mmCIF file of C-alpha atoms in Angstrom:
data_model
loop_
_atom_site.group_PDB
_atom_site.id
_atom_site.type_symbol
_atom_site.label_atom_id
_atom_site.label_comp_id
_atom_site.label_asym_id
_atom_site.label_seq_id
_atom_site.Cartn_x
_atom_site.Cartn_y
_atom_site.Cartn_z
ATOM 1 C CA MET A 1 -25.525 8.042 -1.143
ATOM 2 C CA THR A 2 -22.351 10.431 -0.908
ATOM 3 C CA THR A 3 -19.478 10.088 -2.794
ATOM 4 C CA THR A 4 -16.229 11.408 -2.231
ATOM 5 C CA PRO A 5 -14.341 12.489 -5.612
ATOM 6 C CA MET A 6 -11.127 11.616 -6.244
ATOM 7 C CA PRO A 7 -9.172 14.972 -6.085
ATOM 8 C CA PRO A 8 -6.821 16.046 -9.210
ATOM 9 C CA PRO A 9 -4.413 13.759 -9.698
ATOM 10 C CA GLN A 10 -1.558 16.259 -9.596
ATOM 11 C CA ARG A 11 -1.398 16.134 -5.832
ATOM 12 C CA THR A 12 -0.447 12.947 -3.950
ATOM 13 C CA LEU A 13 -3.779 11.078 -2.634
ATOM 14 C CA ILE A 14 -3.590 10.208 1.040
ATOM 15 C CA MET A 15 -4.570 6.106 1.646
ATOM 16 C CA GLY A 16 -5.623 6.160 4.825
ATOM 17 C CA ILE A 17 -4.857 1.971 6.265
ATOM 18 C CA LEU A 18 -7.927 0.321 7.764
ATOM 19 C CA ASN A 19 -6.021 -2.882 9.162
ATOM 20 C CA LEU A 20 -9.225 -5.580 9.872
ATOM 21 C CA THR A 21 -6.343 -7.938 11.898
ATOM 22 C CA PRO A 22 -6.564 -8.786 15.302
ATOM 23 C CA ASP A 23 -1.995 -9.166 15.055
ATOM 24 C CA SER A 24 -0.614 -5.851 13.182
ATOM 25 C CA PHE A 25 2.387 -4.464 14.196
ATOM 26 C CA SER A 26 1.296 -1.058 14.635
ATOM 27 C CA ASP A 27 -2.767 -1.097 15.712
ATOM 28 C CA GLY A 28 -3.738 -4.898 15.900
ATOM 29 C CA GLY A 29 -7.037 -5.055 17.284
ATOM 30 C CA ARG A 30 -8.396 -1.750 17.669
ATOM 31 C CA HIS A 31 -10.440 -1.850 14.538
ATOM 32 C CA SER A 32 -11.412 -5.619 13.992
ATOM 33 C CA SER A 33 -15.174 -4.859 14.522
ATOM 34 C CA THR A 34 -17.239 -3.645 11.875
ATOM 35 C CA GLU A 35 -18.454 -0.705 13.928
ATOM 36 C CA THR A 36 -15.160 -0.015 14.725
ATOM 37 C CA ALA A 37 -13.350 -0.087 11.342
ATOM 38 C CA LEU A 38 -16.517 1.935 9.966
ATOM 39 C CA ALA A 39 -15.551 4.649 13.000
ATOM 40 C CA GLN A 40 -11.949 4.525 12.098
ATOM 41 C CA ALA A 41 -12.690 5.249 8.561
ATOM 42 C CA ASP A 42 -14.695 7.840 9.441
ATOM 43 C CA ARG A 43 -11.739 9.462 11.475
ATOM 44 C CA MET A 44 -9.810 9.244 8.837
ATOM 45 C CA LEU A 45 -11.826 10.577 5.946
ATOM 46 C CA THR A 46 -12.181 13.773 8.624
ATOM 47 C CA GLU A 47 -8.731 13.755 8.633
ATOM 48 C CA GLY A 48 -7.951 14.197 5.423
ATOM 49 C CA ALA A 49 -8.259 10.557 3.402
ATOM 50 C CA ASP A 50 -8.671 10.256 -0.435
ATOM 51 C CA LEU A 51 -9.093 6.907 0.031
ATOM 52 C CA LEU A 52 -8.944 3.770 2.339
ATOM 53 C CA ASP A 53 -7.061 0.566 2.307
ATOM 54 C CA ILE A 54 -8.647 -2.341 3.883
ATOM 55 C CA GLY A 55 -6.889 -5.155 4.680
ATOM 56 C CA GLY A 56 -7.651 -8.645 6.676
ATOM 57 C CA GLU A 57 -4.217 -9.891 6.705
ATOM 58 C CA SER A 58 -1.348 -8.435 8.565
ATOM 59 C CA THR A 59 1.846 -8.930 6.489
ATOM 60 C CA ARG A 60 4.411 -7.775 9.095
ATOM 61 C CA PRO A 61 7.169 -9.886 8.948
ATOM 62 C CA GLY A 62 6.704 -12.888 10.917
ATOM 63 C CA ALA A 63 2.935 -12.945 11.279
ATOM 64 C CA ASP A 64 0.705 -16.071 10.474
ATOM 65 C CA PRO A 65 -1.081 -16.365 7.448
ATOM 66 C CA VAL A 66 -4.500 -15.767 7.439
ATOM 67 C CA SER A 67 -6.520 -18.364 5.234
ATOM 68 C CA PRO A 68 -8.959 -16.273 2.545
ATOM 69 C CA GLU A 69 -12.143 -17.292 4.254
ATOM 70 C CA GLU A 70 -11.521 -16.000 7.469
ATOM 71 C CA GLU A 71 -10.244 -12.453 5.426
ATOM 72 C CA GLN A 72 -12.838 -12.395 3.891
ATOM 73 C CA ARG A 73 -15.512 -12.751 7.053
ATOM 74 C CA ARG A 74 -13.164 -10.024 8.161
ATOM 75 C CA ILE A 75 -13.273 -7.117 5.442
ATOM 76 C CA LEU A 76 -16.006 -7.958 3.369
ATOM 77 C CA PRO A 77 -18.796 -6.541 6.135
ATOM 78 C CA VAL A 78 -16.930 -3.012 6.218
ATOM 79 C CA LEU A 79 -16.244 -3.185 2.105
ATOM 80 C CA GLU A 80 -19.844 -3.890 1.717
ATOM 81 C CA GLU A 81 -20.930 -0.438 3.939
ATOM 82 C CA LEU A 82 -17.539 1.824 2.766
ATOM 83 C CA PHE A 83 -17.381 1.135 -0.848
ATOM 84 C CA LEU A 84 -21.163 0.116 -1.820
ATOM 85 C CA ALA A 85 -23.577 1.704 0.669
ATOM 86 C CA ARG A 86 -21.089 4.922 1.037
ATOM 87 C CA GLY A 87 -19.031 4.755 -2.340
ATOM 88 C CA LEU A 88 -16.137 6.022 -0.623
ATOM 89 C CA PRO A 89 -12.616 5.361 -2.641
ATOM 90 C CA VAL A 90 -11.566 1.978 -1.348
ATOM 91 C CA SER A 91 -8.637 0.107 -2.586
ATOM 92 C CA LEU A 92 -8.126 -4.013 -0.569
ATOM 93 C CA ASP A 93 -5.139 -4.893 0.574
ATOM 94 C CA THR A 94 -5.014 -8.797 -0.381
ATOM 95 C CA ARG A 95 -2.415 -11.200 -1.594
ATOM 96 C CA HIS A 96 -5.004 -13.852 -2.615
ATOM 97 C CA ALA A 97 -6.846 -13.888 -5.494
ATOM 98 C CA ALA A 98 -10.537 -15.502 -3.964
ATOM 99 C CA THR A 99 -10.471 -12.558 -1.791
ATOM 100 C CA ALA A 100 -10.024 -10.131 -4.930
ATOM 101 C CA TRP A 101 -12.546 -12.103 -6.963
ATOM 102 C CA ALA A 102 -14.882 -12.383 -3.797
ATOM 103 C CA ALA A 103 -14.269 -8.655 -3.115
ATOM 104 C CA LEU A 104 -15.175 -7.900 -6.858
ATOM 105 C CA GLN A 105 -18.096 -9.706 -7.305
ATOM 106 C CA LEU A 106 -19.845 -8.549 -3.887
ATOM 107 C CA ALA A 107 -18.593 -4.985 -6.196
ATOM 108 C CA GLY A 108 -20.664 -5.686 -8.865
ATOM 109 C CA ASP A 109 -20.940 -2.864 -11.598
ATOM 110 C CA ARG A 110 -18.741 -1.030 -9.468
ATOM 111 C CA ALA A 111 -16.025 -3.817 -9.598
ATOM 112 C CA SER A 112 -13.692 -1.356 -12.393
ATOM 113 C CA GLU A 113 -13.236 1.088 -9.530
ATOM 114 C CA LEU A 114 -11.864 -1.323 -6.913
ATOM 115 C CA ILE A 115 -8.488 -0.896 -6.709
ATOM 116 C CA ILE A 116 -6.863 -4.633 -5.348
ATOM 117 C CA ASN A 117 -3.283 -4.194 -3.758
ATOM 118 C CA ASP A 118 -1.415 -6.993 -3.979
ATOM 119 C CA VAL A 119 1.733 -7.603 -1.545
ATOM 120 C CA SER A 120 3.054 -10.784 -2.537
ATOM 121 C CA GLY A 121 5.902 -9.342 -4.700
ATOM 122 C CA LEU A 122 7.123 -12.533 -6.567
ATOM 123 C CA LEU A 123 5.042 -14.756 -4.907
ATOM 124 C CA THR A 124 1.998 -13.745 -6.776
ATOM 125 C CA ASP A 125 -1.058 -15.996 -7.030
ATOM 126 C CA GLU A 126 -0.933 -17.297 -10.338
ATOM 127 C CA GLN A 127 -4.773 -16.686 -10.501
ATOM 128 C CA MET A 128 -4.339 -12.525 -9.162
ATOM 129 C CA PRO A 129 -3.398 -11.496 -13.357
ATOM 130 C CA GLN A 130 -6.833 -13.331 -14.115
ATOM 131 C CA VAL A 131 -8.743 -11.944 -11.534
ATOM 132 C CA ILE A 132 -7.784 -8.129 -12.851
ATOM 133 C CA VAL A 133 -8.024 -8.711 -16.711
ATOM 134 C CA GLN A 134 -11.909 -9.804 -15.672
ATOM 135 C CA ALA A 135 -12.885 -7.142 -13.833
ATOM 136 C CA GLY A 136 -10.871 -4.156 -15.171
ATOM 137 C CA CYS A 137 -9.647 -2.639 -12.123
ATOM 138 C CA PRO A 138 -6.810 -1.341 -10.878
ATOM 139 C CA ILE A 139 -3.996 -3.147 -9.281
ATOM 140 C CA ILE A 140 -1.291 -2.239 -6.973
ATOM 141 C CA ILE A 141 1.960 -4.991 -7.655
ATOM 142 C CA THR A 142 4.393 -4.468 -4.656
ATOM 143 C CA HIS A 143 8.100 -5.444 -4.632
ATOM 144 C CA ASN A 144 8.381 -8.947 -2.459
ATOM 145 C CA ARG A 145 10.452 -11.577 -2.351
ATOM 146 C CA GLY A 146 9.017 -14.141 -0.045
ATOM 147 C CA ASP A 147 5.577 -13.965 2.618
ATOM 148 C CA ALA A 148 5.324 -12.826 5.898
ATOM 149 C CA GLN A 149 7.584 -15.755 7.608
ATOM 150 C CA THR A 150 10.566 -15.498 4.552
ATOM 151 C CA MET A 151 10.806 -12.091 2.768
ATOM 152 C CA GLN A 152 13.674 -10.721 5.773
ATOM 153 C CA SER A 153 15.883 -13.518 4.437
ATOM 154 C CA LYS A 154 15.555 -13.003 1.256
ATOM 155 C CA THR A 155 17.973 -9.329 1.100
ATOM 156 C CA ASP A 156 20.635 -10.642 -0.951
ATOM 157 C CA TYR A 157 21.230 -7.504 -3.605
ATOM 158 C CA ASP A 158 24.133 -6.647 -5.659
ATOM 159 C CA ASP A 159 22.148 -3.414 -5.560
ATOM 160 C CA VAL A 160 19.121 -3.016 -4.280
ATOM 161 C CA VAL A 161 17.268 -0.149 -6.709
ATOM 162 C CA ASP A 162 18.180 -1.893 -10.069
ATOM 163 C CA GLU A 163 17.302 -5.557 -8.906
ATOM 164 C CA VAL A 164 14.130 -3.398 -6.961
ATOM 165 C CA ILE A 165 12.508 -2.333 -10.537
ATOM 166 C CA ASP A 166 14.033 -4.890 -12.302
ATOM 167 C CA GLU A 167 11.697 -7.752 -10.363
ATOM 168 C CA LEU A 168 8.900 -5.151 -10.087
ATOM 169 C CA LEU A 169 9.030 -5.099 -14.138
ATOM 170 C CA GLN A 170 9.092 -8.808 -14.377
ATOM 171 C CA ILE A 171 5.437 -8.888 -11.821
ATOM 172 C CA ARG A 172 4.633 -6.276 -14.079
ATOM 173 C CA GLY A 173 4.818 -8.727 -17.061
ATOM 174 C CA TRP A 174 2.970 -11.056 -15.585
ATOM 175 C CA TYR A 175 -0.093 -9.014 -15.620
ATOM 176 C CA VAL A 176 0.267 -7.317 -19.127
ATOM 177 C CA ASP A 177 0.879 -10.940 -20.652
ATOM 178 C CA ALA A 178 -2.255 -12.122 -18.677
ATOM 179 C CA GLY A 179 -3.676 -9.097 -20.892
ATOM 180 C CA VAL A 180 -3.816 -6.357 -17.645
ATOM 181 C CA GLU A 181 -3.812 -2.983 -19.483
ATOM 182 C CA PRO A 182 -0.706 -1.587 -18.606
ATOM 183 C CA GLU A 183 -2.563 1.959 -16.717
ATOM 184 C CA GLN A 184 -4.475 -0.479 -14.528
ATOM 185 C CA ILE A 185 -1.104 -1.142 -12.607
ATOM 186 C CA ILE A 186 0.486 0.913 -10.066
ATOM 187 C CA LEU A 187 4.027 0.014 -8.521
ATOM 188 C CA ASP A 188 4.939 0.023 -5.420
ATOM 189 C CA PRO A 189 8.682 -0.049 -4.616
ATOM 190 C CA GLY A 190 7.674 -2.587 -1.193
ATOM 191 C CA ILE A 191 9.403 -0.569 2.287
ATOM 192 C CA GLY A 192 10.126 -3.067 4.537
ATOM 193 C CA PHE A 193 9.176 -6.362 2.257
ATOM 194 C CA ALA A 194 12.374 -8.171 1.789
ATOM 195 C CA LYS A 195 14.532 -4.878 2.471
ATOM 196 C CA THR A 196 17.407 -4.458 5.435
ATOM 197 C CA HIS A 197 17.022 -0.935 7.197
ATOM 198 C CA GLU A 198 19.461 0.415 4.604
ATOM 199 C CA GLN A 199 18.059 -1.232 1.765
ATOM 200 C CA ASN A 200 14.834 0.794 2.611
ATOM 201 C CA TRP A 201 16.637 4.369 3.342
ATOM 202 C CA GLU A 202 19.129 3.720 -0.486
ATOM 203 C CA LEU A 203 14.769 3.075 -2.122
ATOM 204 C CA ILE A 204 13.781 5.750 -0.432
ATOM 205 C CA ARG A 205 16.461 7.928 -1.522
ATOM 206 C CA ASN A 206 15.893 6.830 -5.396
ATOM 207 C CA LEU A 207 12.542 7.494 -5.514
ATOM 208 C CA GLY A 208 12.473 9.646 -8.599
ATOM 209 C CA ARG A 209 13.963 6.440 -10.153
ATOM 210 C CA PHE A 210 10.678 5.105 -9.576
ATOM 211 C CA THR A 211 8.083 7.721 -10.158
ATOM 212 C CA GLU A 212 10.018 8.459 -13.474
ATOM 213 C CA LEU A 213 10.164 4.677 -14.520
ATOM 214 C CA GLU A 214 8.357 4.573 -17.786
ATOM 215 C CA HIS A 215 8.803 1.030 -19.649
ATOM 216 C CA ASP A 216 6.226 0.195 -23.501
ATOM 217 C CA GLY A 217 5.677 4.088 -23.096
ATOM 218 C CA VAL A 218 4.030 3.931 -20.298
ATOM 219 C CA ARG A 219 4.994 5.897 -16.901
ATOM 220 C CA HIS A 220 2.919 4.385 -14.233
ATOM 221 C CA ARG A 221 1.433 5.479 -11.058
ATOM 222 C CA MET A 222 3.801 4.734 -7.585
ATOM 223 C CA LEU A 223 2.346 4.098 -4.031
ATOM 224 C CA PHE A 224 4.584 4.615 -1.159
ATOM 225 C CA GLY A 225 4.365 3.014 1.808
ATOM 226 C CA ALA A 226 6.591 3.440 4.759
ATOM 227 C CA SER A 227 4.363 4.676 7.374
ATOM 228 C CA ARG A 228 5.233 3.443 10.952
ATOM 229 C CA LYS A 229 8.007 0.497 9.643
ATOM 230 C CA GLY A 230 10.138 -0.992 11.030
ATOM 231 C CA PHE A 231 13.340 0.760 9.978
ATOM 232 C CA LEU A 232 12.168 4.364 11.184
ATOM 233 C CA LYS A 233 13.028 3.043 14.849
ATOM 234 C CA THR A 234 16.237 2.416 14.496
ATOM 235 C CA LEU A 235 16.392 5.800 13.890
ATOM 236 C CA LEU A 236 14.201 7.656 16.224
ATOM 237 C CA THR A 237 14.788 5.925 19.890
ATOM 238 C CA ASP A 238 14.705 7.658 23.405
ATOM 239 C CA ALA A 239 17.015 9.457 25.914
ATOM 240 C CA GLU A 240 18.145 5.807 26.898
ATOM 241 C CA GLY A 241 18.134 4.410 23.031
ATOM 242 C CA ARG A 242 15.267 2.149 23.370
ATOM 243 C CA PRO A 243 13.599 2.345 19.700
ATOM 244 C CA ARG A 244 10.375 4.559 19.450
ATOM 245 C CA PRO A 245 6.466 2.789 19.516
ATOM 246 C CA ALA A 246 4.863 2.539 16.581
ATOM 247 C CA GLU A 247 2.273 5.034 17.033
ATOM 248 C CA GLU A 248 5.536 7.532 17.909
ATOM 249 C CA ARG A 249 6.827 7.299 14.363
ATOM 250 C CA ASP A 250 3.975 9.405 12.026
ATOM 251 C CA THR A 251 6.279 13.101 12.278
ATOM 252 C CA ALA A 252 8.931 10.935 10.681
ATOM 253 C CA THR A 253 6.469 9.170 8.469
ATOM 254 C CA ALA A 254 4.707 12.549 7.655
ATOM 255 C CA VAL A 255 8.813 14.094 6.522
ATOM 256 C CA LEU A 256 9.013 11.113 4.024
ATOM 257 C CA SER A 257 5.005 11.333 2.789
ATOM 258 C CA GLY A 258 6.384 14.930 2.029
ATOM 259 C CA GLN A 259 9.463 13.421 -0.036
ATOM 260 C CA ALA A 260 7.646 11.097 -1.774
ATOM 261 C CA ALA A 261 5.180 13.891 -2.715
ATOM 262 C CA GLN A 262 7.759 15.880 -3.969
ATOM 263 C CA HIS A 263 8.621 12.776 -6.161
ATOM 264 C CA GLY A 264 5.136 12.675 -7.494
ATOM 265 C CA ALA A 265 4.107 9.485 -5.923
ATOM 266 C CA TRP A 266 0.331 8.911 -6.988
ATOM 267 C CA ALA A 267 -0.673 8.259 -2.960
ATOM 268 C CA VAL A 268 1.122 7.522 0.593
ATOM 269 C CA ARG A 269 -0.342 4.179 2.341
ATOM 270 C CA VAL A 270 -0.339 5.543 6.500
ATOM 271 C CA HIS A 271 -1.754 5.101 9.813
ATOM 272 C CA ALA A 272 -2.195 8.821 10.898
ATOM 273 C CA VAL A 273 -3.399 11.019 8.114
ATOM 274 C CA ARG A 274 -3.590 14.578 9.731
ATOM 275 C CA PRO A 275 0.197 14.772 9.531
ATOM 276 C CA SER A 276 1.033 13.245 6.029
ATOM 277 C CA ALA A 277 -1.929 15.274 4.810
ATOM 278 C CA ASP A 278 -0.056 18.068 6.020
ATOM 279 C CA ALA A 279 3.141 17.217 4.826
ATOM 280 C CA VAL A 280 1.531 16.955 1.138
ATOM 281 C CA ALA A 281 -0.282 20.424 1.171
ATOM 282 C CA VAL A 282 2.814 21.816 1.924
ATOM 283 C CA THR A 283 5.077 20.265 -0.328
ATOM 284 C CA HIS A 284 2.390 20.991 -3.157
ATOM 285 C CA ARG A 285 1.960 24.288 -2.273
ATOM 286 C CA ILE A 286 5.990 24.910 -2.204
ATOM 287 C CA CYS A 287 6.330 22.397 -5.487
ATOM 288 C CA THR A 288 3.379 24.116 -7.660
ATOM 289 C CA GLY A 289 2.844 27.456 -6.446
ATOM 290 C CA HIS A 290 -0.870 26.472 -5.657
#
């Protein structure tokens, strides 16, 4: 078994997105079999991914929900191979406490090393904090106000930055009150979730508010995920004004990854690893001199 060590924490990590869904907005269906998923994982690791984010349910606006049983059917074989057999750093993208628990049970003695990445925000499964307490694993909590069907109808903010911070801290409170150690919690401002395009840009202009956020004496790590998202297509158009397809937004995504790294993000979550890995490497060199 080969274990890939985590790089030093001062360098922003590259989280490669491994969608095992047939309906992802970016690459739906391409990696939905175990064989194609493992091949994609190998490609991302070769290109510089530090950890892999495995998901079995699309969270794009308008996506149909998936039952925990179907989600587990999709992800558990891939998780077993990547996390257990190969010993690779993995996060699991799920909003279902039952799926998180099944994955953590599969992880066994290594459960505390598996990261749970939950984008459900204010709709957090009430059982999820207790699952994290029992496993002692890291949890990524994302700002969101609804599910895939309703999130884009919940974009009414007076001050989007202040309110996203307040609501993230509210969700954080649920976990801490349940017994989760604050150091286990990673925050994600939720770019693209219950936000208009302009609100996404406003959050990006204020990323330092999130990476410098301290509460009860703890400064939380921040995950930044804007890869190929819809707000970029209104900026990136062809000569006839048509939006750029998702897979042609990777250069723009890499610029955002560099911005996140400059502000001290813990990790950036991306579909195309190499462009963002290069951007982060350059940013790290500029900021640190080595």
